[in-house]
mmCIF file of C-alpha atoms and ligand atoms in Angstrom:
data_model
loop_
_atom_site.group_PDB
_atom_site.id
_atom_site.type_symbol
_atom_site.label_atom_id
_atom_site.label_comp_id
_atom_site.label_asym_id
_atom_site.label_seq_id
_atom_site.Cartn_x
_atom_site.Cartn_y
_atom_site.Cartn_z
ATOM 1 C CA MET A 1 2.139 67.867 64.094
ATOM 2 C CA GLY A 2 0.905 69.487 60.915
ATOM 3 C CA GLN A 3 -2.534 70.599 59.865
ATOM 4 C CA LEU A 4 -4.103 70.617 56.408
ATOM 5 C CA ASN A 5 -4.902 74.024 54.902
ATOM 6 C CA ILE A 6 -7.175 74.197 51.850
ATOM 7 C CA PHE A 7 -7.476 76.881 49.152
ATOM 8 C CA ILE A 8 -10.314 76.579 46.667
ATOM 9 C CA ASP A 9 -10.720 78.272 43.305
ATOM 10 C CA GLY A 10 -14.486 78.422 43.732
ATOM 11 C CA THR A 11 -15.175 79.513 40.166
ATOM 12 C CA TRP A 12 -13.438 76.444 38.776
ATOM 13 C CA LEU A 13 -15.032 74.139 41.340
ATOM 14 C CA LEU A 14 -18.517 75.420 40.530
ATOM 15 C CA TYR A 15 -17.889 74.685 36.870
ATOM 16 C CA GLN A 16 -16.716 71.161 37.714
ATOM 17 C CA CYS A 17 -19.927 70.546 39.688
ATOM 18 C CA GLY A 18 -22.097 71.652 36.742
ATOM 19 C CA ALA A 19 -24.322 69.346 34.704
ATOM 20 C CA GLY A 20 -22.246 67.273 32.301
ATOM 21 C CA ALA A 21 -18.912 68.349 33.853
ATOM 22 C CA GLY A 22 -16.264 66.270 35.649
ATOM 23 C CA LEU A 23 -17.950 65.581 38.970
ATOM 24 C CA ALA A 24 -21.518 65.178 37.696
ATOM 25 C CA ASN A 25 -20.241 62.578 35.220
ATOM 26 C CA ALA A 26 -19.087 60.360 38.084
ATOM 27 C CA THR A 27 -22.707 60.047 39.250
ATOM 28 C CA ASP A 28 -25.812 58.346 37.862
ATOM 29 C CA GLN A 29 -27.340 61.841 37.284
ATOM 30 C CA PRO A 30 -24.807 63.463 34.899
ATOM 31 C CA ALA A 31 -27.440 65.971 33.744
ATOM 32 C CA SER A 32 -27.817 67.377 37.260
ATOM 33 C CA ARG A 33 -25.451 69.481 39.329
ATOM 34 C CA PHE A 34 -23.108 67.588 41.637
ATOM 35 C CA LEU A 35 -23.931 68.500 45.242
ATOM 36 C CA LEU A 36 -20.531 68.798 46.848
ATOM 37 C CA ASP A 37 -20.259 68.455 50.616
ATOM 38 C CA PHE A 38 -17.365 70.672 51.732
ATOM 39 C CA GLY A 39 -17.102 68.977 55.121
ATOM 40 C CA LYS A 40 -16.722 65.643 53.355
ATOM 41 C CA LEU A 41 -14.183 67.156 50.972
ATOM 42 C CA ASN A 42 -12.089 68.265 53.936
ATOM 43 C CA SER A 43 -12.257 64.780 55.477
ATOM 44 C CA ALA A 44 -11.380 63.136 52.163
ATOM 45 C CA LEU A 45 -8.327 65.381 51.712
ATOM 46 C CA LEU A 46 -7.192 64.726 55.268
ATOM 47 C CA ARG A 47 -7.476 60.973 54.649
ATOM 48 C CA HIS A 48 -5.586 61.418 51.380
ATOM 49 C CA VAL A 49 -2.622 63.005 53.203
ATOM 50 C CA ARG A 50 -2.655 60.336 55.911
ATOM 51 C CA ASP A 51 -2.826 57.571 53.279
ATOM 52 C CA THR A 52 0.618 58.657 52.095
ATOM 53 C CA GLY A 53 1.941 57.884 55.576
ATOM 54 C CA ARG A 54 2.130 61.532 56.707
ATOM 55 C CA VAL A 55 1.014 62.669 60.108
ATOM 56 C CA CYS A 56 -1.662 65.355 59.861
ATOM 57 C CA SER A 57 -3.794 66.217 62.880
ATOM 58 C CA ASP A 58 -6.771 68.103 61.487
ATOM 59 C CA ILE A 59 -7.997 70.864 59.188
ATOM 60 C CA GLY A 60 -6.313 74.263 59.511
ATOM 61 C CA GLU A 61 -7.339 77.349 57.565
ATOM 62 C CA CYS A 62 -9.649 77.060 54.574
ATOM 63 C CA TYR A 63 -10.418 79.687 51.964
ATOM 64 C CA VAL A 64 -12.797 79.725 49.037
ATOM 65 C CA SER A 65 -12.194 82.317 46.355
ATOM 66 C CA THR A 66 -14.597 83.470 43.675
ATOM 67 C CA SER A 67 -16.190 86.644 42.441
ATOM 68 C CA ILE A 68 -19.896 87.310 42.695
ATOM 69 C CA PHE A 69 -21.405 90.241 40.837
ATOM 70 C CA GLU A 70 -23.231 92.742 42.983
ATOM 71 C CA LEU A 71 -26.537 93.325 41.245
ATOM 72 C CA PRO A 72 -28.102 96.779 41.722
ATOM 73 C CA PRO A 73 -31.756 97.397 42.555
ATOM 74 C CA GLY A 74 -33.655 97.635 39.294
ATOM 75 C CA PHE A 75 -31.326 95.161 37.570
ATOM 76 C CA ASP A 76 -34.402 93.444 36.108
ATOM 77 C CA ASP A 77 -35.152 96.656 34.227
ATOM 78 C CA TRP A 78 -31.777 96.835 32.434
ATOM 79 C CA PRO A 79 -33.126 95.501 29.125
ATOM 80 C CA ASN A 80 -35.242 98.678 28.998
ATOM 81 C CA GLN A 81 -32.312 100.913 29.905
ATOM 82 C CA PHE A 82 -29.529 99.475 27.769
ATOM 83 C CA GLU A 83 -30.090 98.806 24.120
ATOM 84 C CA ASP A 84 -28.228 95.524 23.756
ATOM 85 C CA VAL A 85 -28.917 93.967 27.149
ATOM 86 C CA THR A 86 -31.536 91.216 26.927
ATOM 87 C CA ALA A 87 -33.860 89.764 29.560
ATOM 88 C CA GLU A 88 -32.208 86.411 28.940
ATOM 89 C CA GLN A 89 -28.775 87.824 29.824
ATOM 90 C CA ILE A 90 -30.199 89.336 33.000
ATOM 91 C CA GLU A 91 -31.683 86.000 34.017
ATOM 92 C CA LYS A 92 -28.467 84.166 33.229
ATOM 93 C CA THR A 93 -26.451 86.608 35.324
ATOM 94 C CA GLN A 94 -28.877 86.280 38.251
ATOM 95 C CA ARG A 95 -28.661 82.506 38.061
ATOM 96 C CA ALA A 96 -24.847 82.596 38.011
ATOM 97 C CA VAL A 97 -24.854 84.885 41.041
ATOM 98 C CA ARG A 98 -27.242 82.569 42.884
ATOM 99 C CA LEU A 99 -25.116 79.482 42.182
ATOM 100 C CA ARG A 100 -21.963 81.190 43.412
ATOM 101 C CA GLU A 101 -23.720 82.449 46.536
ATOM 102 C CA GLU A 102 -24.908 78.908 47.261
ATOM 103 C CA LEU A 103 -21.412 77.490 46.743
ATOM 104 C CA VAL A 104 -19.881 80.050 49.089
ATOM 105 C CA ALA A 105 -22.631 79.505 51.692
ATOM 106 C CA SER A 106 -21.997 75.754 51.784
ATOM 107 C CA ALA A 107 -18.245 76.330 52.019
ATOM 108 C CA VAL A 108 -18.776 78.785 54.889
ATOM 109 C CA ALA A 109 -20.959 76.231 56.691
ATOM 110 C CA ALA A 110 -17.942 73.887 56.586
ATOM 111 C CA GLY A 111 -15.620 76.542 58.060
ATOM 112 C CA TYR A 112 -14.263 78.243 54.934
ATOM 113 C CA ARG A 113 -13.263 81.901 55.026
ATOM 114 C CA THR A 114 -14.476 84.372 52.428
ATOM 115 C CA ASP A 115 -11.682 86.992 52.503
ATOM 116 C CA ALA A 116 -11.044 86.247 48.832
ATOM 117 C CA VAL A 117 -14.668 86.358 47.693
ATOM 118 C CA TYR A 118 -14.996 89.476 45.548
ATOM 119 C CA LYS A 119 -18.175 91.419 44.894
ATOM 120 C CA PRO A 120 -17.551 93.572 41.825
ATOM 121 C CA PRO A 121 -20.557 95.666 40.821
ATOM 122 C CA ILE A 122 -22.067 94.510 37.527
ATOM 123 C CA LYS A 123 -21.796 96.945 34.577
ATOM 124 C CA ASP A 124 -23.618 96.903 31.291
ATOM 125 C CA TYR A 125 -20.335 96.436 29.378
ATOM 126 C CA ILE A 126 -19.656 93.331 31.517
ATOM 127 C CA ILE A 127 -23.017 91.859 30.454
ATOM 128 C CA ARG A 128 -21.953 92.334 26.834
ATOM 129 C CA LYS A 129 -18.558 90.749 27.485
ATOM 130 C CA LEU A 130 -20.205 87.794 29.246
ATOM 131 C CA ALA A 131 -22.527 87.298 26.288
ATOM 132 C CA GLU A 132 -19.532 87.196 23.946
ATOM 133 C CA ARG A 133 -17.586 85.026 26.401
ATOM 134 C CA ARG A 134 -14.904 87.702 26.548
ATOM 135 C CA TYR A 135 -15.141 88.336 30.290
ATOM 136 C CA GLN A 136 -12.054 87.249 32.219
ATOM 137 C CA GLU A 137 -12.088 86.719 35.934
ATOM 138 C CA LYS A 138 -8.583 87.429 37.133
ATOM 139 C CA GLN A 139 -8.587 88.064 40.856
ATOM 140 C CA VAL A 140 -9.548 84.527 41.800
ATOM 141 C CA ASP A 141 -6.418 82.751 40.503
ATOM 142 C CA THR A 142 -4.034 85.295 41.945
ATOM 143 C CA SER A 143 -5.799 85.285 45.322
ATOM 144 C CA VAL A 144 -5.646 81.526 45.570
ATOM 145 C CA VAL A 145 -1.906 81.615 44.789
ATOM 146 C CA ALA A 146 -1.261 84.424 47.288
ATOM 147 C CA LEU A 147 -3.140 82.696 50.111
ATOM 148 C CA LEU A 148 -1.558 79.322 49.363
ATOM 149 C CA VAL A 149 1.972 80.720 49.245
ATOM 150 C CA ARG A 150 1.534 82.726 52.446
ATOM 151 C CA SER A 151 0.269 79.628 54.219
ATOM 152 C CA ALA A 152 2.964 77.308 52.805
ATOM 153 C CA ILE A 153 5.814 79.682 53.675
ATOM 154 C CA THR A 154 4.672 80.476 57.205
ATOM 155 C CA LYS A 155 3.552 76.964 58.149
ATOM 156 C CA THR A 156 6.230 74.684 56.775
ATOM 157 C CA SER A 157 5.256 71.654 58.859
ATOM 158 C CA ASP A 158 1.650 71.845 57.605
ATOM 159 C CA PHE A 159 0.129 70.504 54.400
ATOM 160 C CA HIS A 160 -1.521 72.794 51.873
ATOM 161 C CA SER A 161 -3.906 71.798 49.122
ATOM 162 C CA VAL A 162 -5.006 73.982 46.246
ATOM 163 C CA VAL A 163 -8.297 73.037 44.614
ATOM 164 C CA THR A 164 -7.971 74.124 40.999
ATOM 165 C CA GLY A 165 -7.883 72.993 37.394
ATOM 166 C CA ASP A 166 -5.194 75.452 36.512
ATOM 167 C CA ALA A 167 -1.714 73.912 36.741
ATOM 168 C CA ASP A 168 -0.389 77.193 35.354
ATOM 169 C CA ILE A 169 -0.390 78.592 38.875
ATOM 170 C CA LEU A 170 2.321 76.144 39.968
ATOM 171 C CA PRO A 171 5.339 77.886 38.418
ATOM 172 C CA ALA A 172 4.332 81.031 40.349
ATOM 173 C CA VAL A 173 4.074 79.017 43.550
ATOM 174 C CA ARG A 174 7.504 77.518 42.874
ATOM 175 C CA VAL A 175 9.108 80.951 42.440
ATOM 176 C CA ALA A 176 7.931 82.033 45.879
ATOM 177 C CA TYR A 177 8.411 78.681 47.591
ATOM 178 C CA PRO A 178 10.817 76.367 45.724
ATOM 179 C CA GLU A 179 10.292 73.363 48.000
ATOM 180 C CA PHE A 180 6.493 73.439 47.539
ATOM 181 C CA THR A 181 6.243 69.856 46.248
ATOM 182 C CA ARG A 182 7.172 68.674 49.754
ATOM 183 C CA ASN A 183 3.946 69.784 51.437
ATOM 184 C CA VAL A 184 1.682 71.295 48.772
ATOM 185 C CA PHE A 185 -0.594 69.085 46.684
ATOM 186 C CA VAL A 186 -3.243 69.684 44.066
ATOM 187 C CA THR A 187 -6.902 68.731 44.238
ATOM 188 C CA THR A 188 -8.310 68.649 40.727
ATOM 189 C CA THR A 189 -10.227 66.558 38.208
ATOM 190 C CA HIS A 190 -8.879 63.568 36.384
ATOM 191 C CA PRO A 191 -6.852 63.576 33.142
ATOM 192 C CA ASP A 192 -9.467 61.376 31.467
ATOM 193 C CA GLU A 193 -11.601 64.442 30.885
ATOM 194 C CA LEU A 194 -12.691 64.779 27.272
ATOM 195 C CA ASN A 195 -12.141 68.507 27.264
ATOM 196 C CA PRO A 196 -8.648 68.993 25.763
ATOM 197 C CA GLU A 197 -8.081 72.000 28.002
ATOM 198 C CA HIS A 198 -8.410 69.801 31.070
ATOM 199 C CA ARG A 199 -6.261 67.102 29.565
ATOM 200 C CA GLN A 200 -3.442 69.549 29.085
ATOM 201 C CA THR A 201 -3.745 70.754 32.662
ATOM 202 C CA ALA A 202 -3.608 67.245 34.030
ATOM 203 C CA PHE A 203 -0.589 66.356 31.919
ATOM 204 C CA SER A 204 1.319 69.374 33.086
ATOM 205 C CA LEU A 205 0.614 68.368 36.695
ATOM 206 C CA VAL A 206 2.627 65.247 36.062
ATOM 207 C CA ASP A 207 5.697 67.442 35.534
ATOM 208 C CA PHE A 208 5.815 68.168 39.252
ATOM 209 C CA ALA A 209 7.004 65.445 41.615
ATOM 210 C CA PHE A 210 4.649 66.014 44.520
ATOM 211 C CA ASP A 211 5.348 64.142 47.768
ATOM 212 C CA VAL A 212 1.567 63.955 48.229
ATOM 213 C CA PRO A 213 0.050 62.964 44.862
ATOM 214 C CA PRO A 214 -2.848 64.968 43.362
ATOM 215 C CA PHE A 215 -6.323 64.170 44.657
ATOM 216 C CA TYR A 216 -8.615 63.559 41.687
ATOM 217 C CA MET A 217 -12.104 64.506 42.831
ATOM 218 C CA ASN A 218 -13.899 62.882 39.922
ATOM 219 C CA ASN A 219 -12.506 59.400 40.420
ATOM 220 C CA LYS A 220 -15.579 57.400 41.362
ATOM 221 C CA GLU A 221 -13.971 56.475 44.706
ATOM 222 C CA SER A 222 -13.356 60.166 45.426
ATOM 223 C CA ALA A 223 -16.742 61.333 44.163
ATOM 224 C CA GLN A 224 -18.407 58.880 46.539
ATOM 225 C CA GLN A 225 -16.481 60.430 49.424
ATOM 226 C CA ILE A 226 -17.492 64.024 48.694
ATOM 227 C CA LEU A 227 -21.089 63.807 47.412
ATOM 228 C CA HIS A 228 -23.659 65.373 49.725
ATOM 229 C CA GLY A 229 -26.053 62.985 51.450
ATOM 230 C CA ALA A 230 -26.257 60.565 54.355
ATOM 231 C CA HIS A 231 -26.491 57.450 52.186
ATOM 232 C CA VAL A 232 -24.069 57.615 49.281
ATOM 233 C CA TYR A 233 -23.215 54.497 47.302
ATOM 234 C CA ARG A 234 -21.466 53.247 44.198
ATOM 235 C CA CYS A 235 -23.358 51.008 41.795
ATOM 236 C CA GLU A 236 -21.989 47.515 42.054
ATOM 237 C CA GLU A 237 -22.409 47.083 38.298
ATOM 238 C CA CYS A 238 -21.092 50.309 36.778
ATOM 239 C CA GLY A 239 -19.402 52.053 39.700
ATOM 240 C CA LEU A 240 -21.331 55.309 39.287
ATOM 241 C CA VAL A 241 -22.039 57.258 42.454
ATOM 242 C CA PHE A 242 -25.521 57.998 43.771
ATOM 243 C CA SER A 243 -27.228 59.277 46.877
ATOM 244 C CA MET A 244 -30.329 57.662 48.421
ATOM 245 C CA PRO A 245 -32.877 59.206 50.794
ATOM 246 C CA ARG A 246 -32.738 55.982 52.866
ATOM 247 C CA PRO A 247 -30.069 53.346 53.371
ATOM 248 C CA VAL A 248 -30.036 50.432 50.918
ATOM 249 C CA PRO A 249 -31.168 47.365 52.928
ATOM 250 C CA ARG A 250 -28.410 44.928 53.814
ATOM 251 C CA SER A 251 -30.134 42.240 51.756
ATOM 252 C CA GLN A 252 -29.670 44.300 48.546
ATOM 253 C CA ARG A 253 -26.605 45.376 46.607
ATOM 254 C CA PRO A 254 -26.362 49.101 45.785
ATOM 255 C CA ARG A 255 -27.349 49.835 42.186
ATOM 256 C CA CYS A 256 -27.597 53.104 40.275
ATOM 257 C CA VAL A 257 -30.892 54.340 38.862
ATOM 258 C CA ARG A 258 -30.264 52.681 35.488
ATOM 259 C CA HIS A 259 -29.323 49.289 36.906
ATOM 260 C CA ARG A 260 -32.133 49.431 39.472
ATOM 261 C CA SER A 261 -34.737 49.866 36.757
ATOM 262 C CA ARG A 262 -33.434 46.848 34.850
ATOM 263 C CA ARG A 263 -34.145 44.421 37.623
HETATM 264 ZN ZN1 ZN B 301 -25.006 51.202 37.532
#
């Protein structure tokens, strides 16, 4: 009986959880970060496989991949040391590091391994590249592909999901493992995204005839399954997802913040 192994491009996922991005837009707080529950994500993906009629016992190995800059002591002082490094850039870099550390910590709490979490030391030229949006993170994609392919080849009766927005990795997977559509599936965001880059990705996914269809995390049904919180609902009027500190009483229908305030 097969298990489900999961490989996450953490950099992409973090972006999708950001304010105004795919997952946040499925909630009634699109201007806030989407708080993803990795344990719930695992359960949702396991259900997704079983819903296709496959037998899958439980979760196998899980990896999250991203890179997190190692910031040196005295990093705060860099604007005084390097001519074109600003305090704002320093703050931005620190915030990005913090968000990635938080993402990895919550993944680890749900059993994810961090072998493919990289800690490159920050350099002043990298700060400049980041400011000009010329910095390219390369190791993450290739690590996710390598881990996925190793798992798929060695555990052929298992299922393997790659959490990514980059369908360009699939041809590489196919080269190493031609029958990958049999037990590999993609977890991504929906084609309805306004960003043309995403749209293209989603369209190219359609070119592959997966036995297990893609899991679209930002469908409202999916977003409800993976949002952090003990009491997560969908608004009965608009379908948006929200989390409540307490359960909605049985006598009331769940309504999002906007539709609650109208009553
Ligand atoms: Zn609503």
